[in-house]
């Protein structure tokens, strides 16, 4: 008998499902209140004016307006500048 070599070649068949993270609305795009601007794990980007952070760290618009990316205290932030009524 030949020596046994651990068997099955099916040791690699595992992968996690895609999480669809990233920027959903880019700078200059018009958003409505409640629109998700960015999906992330942890606060890589922080909420600025008229933006709030969801439980899963997603950032979403609180008012209708235009998306603005910027920096504050050496942190990336995303804000929404409200549309003039």
Short mmCIF file of C-alpha atoms in Angstrom, two decimals:
data_model
loop_
_atom_site.label_atom_id
_atom_site.label_comp_id
_atom_site.label_asym_id
_atom_site.label_seq_id
_atom_site.Cartn_x
_atom_site.Cartn_y
_atom_site.Cartn_z
CA UNK A 1 0.00 0.00 0.00
CA UNK A 2 1.10 3.58 -0.77
CA UNK A 3 1.32 6.14 1.96
CA UNK A 4 -1.84 8.11 2.82
CA UNK A 5 -1.74 11.81 1.96
CA UNK A 6 -4.48 13.61 3.85
CA UNK A 7 -7.08 13.04 1.14
CA UNK A 8 -9.46 15.54 -0.43
CA UNK A 9 -8.32 18.37 -2.65
CA UNK A 10 -11.45 20.29 -1.61
CA UNK A 11 -9.75 22.35 1.09
CA UNK A 12 -10.18 25.72 -0.59
CA UNK A 13 -13.90 25.98 -1.30
CA UNK A 14 -14.75 28.73 1.20
CA UNK A 15 -15.24 32.42 0.65
CA UNK A 16 -17.31 35.15 2.31
CA UNK A 17 -20.14 36.85 0.52
CA UNK A 18 -19.58 40.33 -0.98
CA UNK A 19 -20.43 43.16 1.42
CA UNK A 20 -21.03 45.95 -1.15
CA UNK A 21 -19.02 48.54 0.79
CA UNK A 22 -17.75 51.85 -0.57
CA UNK A 23 -18.96 55.25 -1.74
CA UNK A 24 -22.50 55.19 -3.15
CA UNK A 25 -22.89 58.92 -3.87
CA UNK A 26 -19.86 60.91 -5.00
CA UNK A 27 -18.99 64.58 -4.48
CA UNK A 28 -21.34 66.92 -6.31
CA UNK A 29 -24.16 64.39 -6.57
CA UNK A 30 -27.61 65.46 -5.42
CA UNK A 31 -29.10 63.34 -2.61
CA UNK A 32 -32.43 63.19 -0.85
CA UNK A 33 -32.82 62.92 2.92
CA UNK A 34 -32.18 59.35 4.01
CA UNK A 35 -29.94 58.48 1.05
CA UNK A 36 -26.94 56.33 1.90
CA UNK A 37 -23.76 58.13 0.88
CA UNK A 38 -21.15 55.61 1.98
CA UNK A 39 -21.02 52.06 3.37
CA UNK A 40 -18.02 51.29 5.57
CA UNK A 41 -16.67 49.15 8.38
CA UNK A 42 -15.58 51.48 11.17
CA UNK A 43 -15.46 55.24 10.71
CA UNK A 44 -12.88 55.62 7.95
CA UNK A 45 -14.93 58.66 6.94
CA UNK A 46 -16.72 60.71 9.61
CA UNK A 47 -20.11 62.41 9.33
CA UNK A 48 -20.05 66.18 8.75
CA UNK A 49 -22.87 68.70 8.40
CA UNK A 50 -26.31 67.22 7.65
CA UNK A 51 -24.93 63.66 7.68
CA UNK A 52 -25.46 60.99 10.34
CA UNK A 53 -23.84 57.65 11.08
CA UNK A 54 -25.98 54.52 11.04
CA UNK A 55 -25.58 51.57 13.42
CA UNK A 56 -23.43 49.72 10.85
CA UNK A 57 -21.22 52.84 10.36
CA UNK A 58 -22.88 53.76 7.04
CA UNK A 59 -23.21 57.50 6.45
CA UNK A 60 -26.52 58.92 5.26
CA UNK A 61 -27.95 62.33 4.38
CA UNK A 62 -30.33 64.07 6.80
CA UNK A 63 -31.44 66.76 4.33
CA UNK A 64 -31.82 67.07 0.56
CA UNK A 65 -28.74 68.60 -1.02
CA UNK A 66 -25.34 68.07 -2.63
CA UNK A 67 -22.60 65.76 -1.34
CA UNK A 68 -19.33 67.43 -0.27
CA UNK A 69 -16.21 65.53 0.80
CA UNK A 70 -13.59 67.30 2.89
CA UNK A 71 -11.27 67.19 5.86
CA UNK A 72 -11.63 68.41 9.44
CA UNK A 73 -9.05 67.83 12.20
CA UNK A 74 -7.11 65.53 9.86
CA UNK A 75 -10.15 63.29 9.42
CA UNK A 76 -11.99 62.63 6.19
CA UNK A 77 -15.54 63.89 6.48
CA UNK A 78 -18.59 63.93 4.24
CA UNK A 79 -21.23 66.67 4.44
CA UNK A 80 -24.38 67.58 2.57
CA UNK A 81 -24.84 71.23 1.60
CA UNK A 82 -28.62 71.83 1.64
CA UNK A 83 -30.44 72.74 -1.54
CA UNK A 84 -31.69 76.35 -1.49
CA UNK A 85 -35.49 76.43 -1.25
#
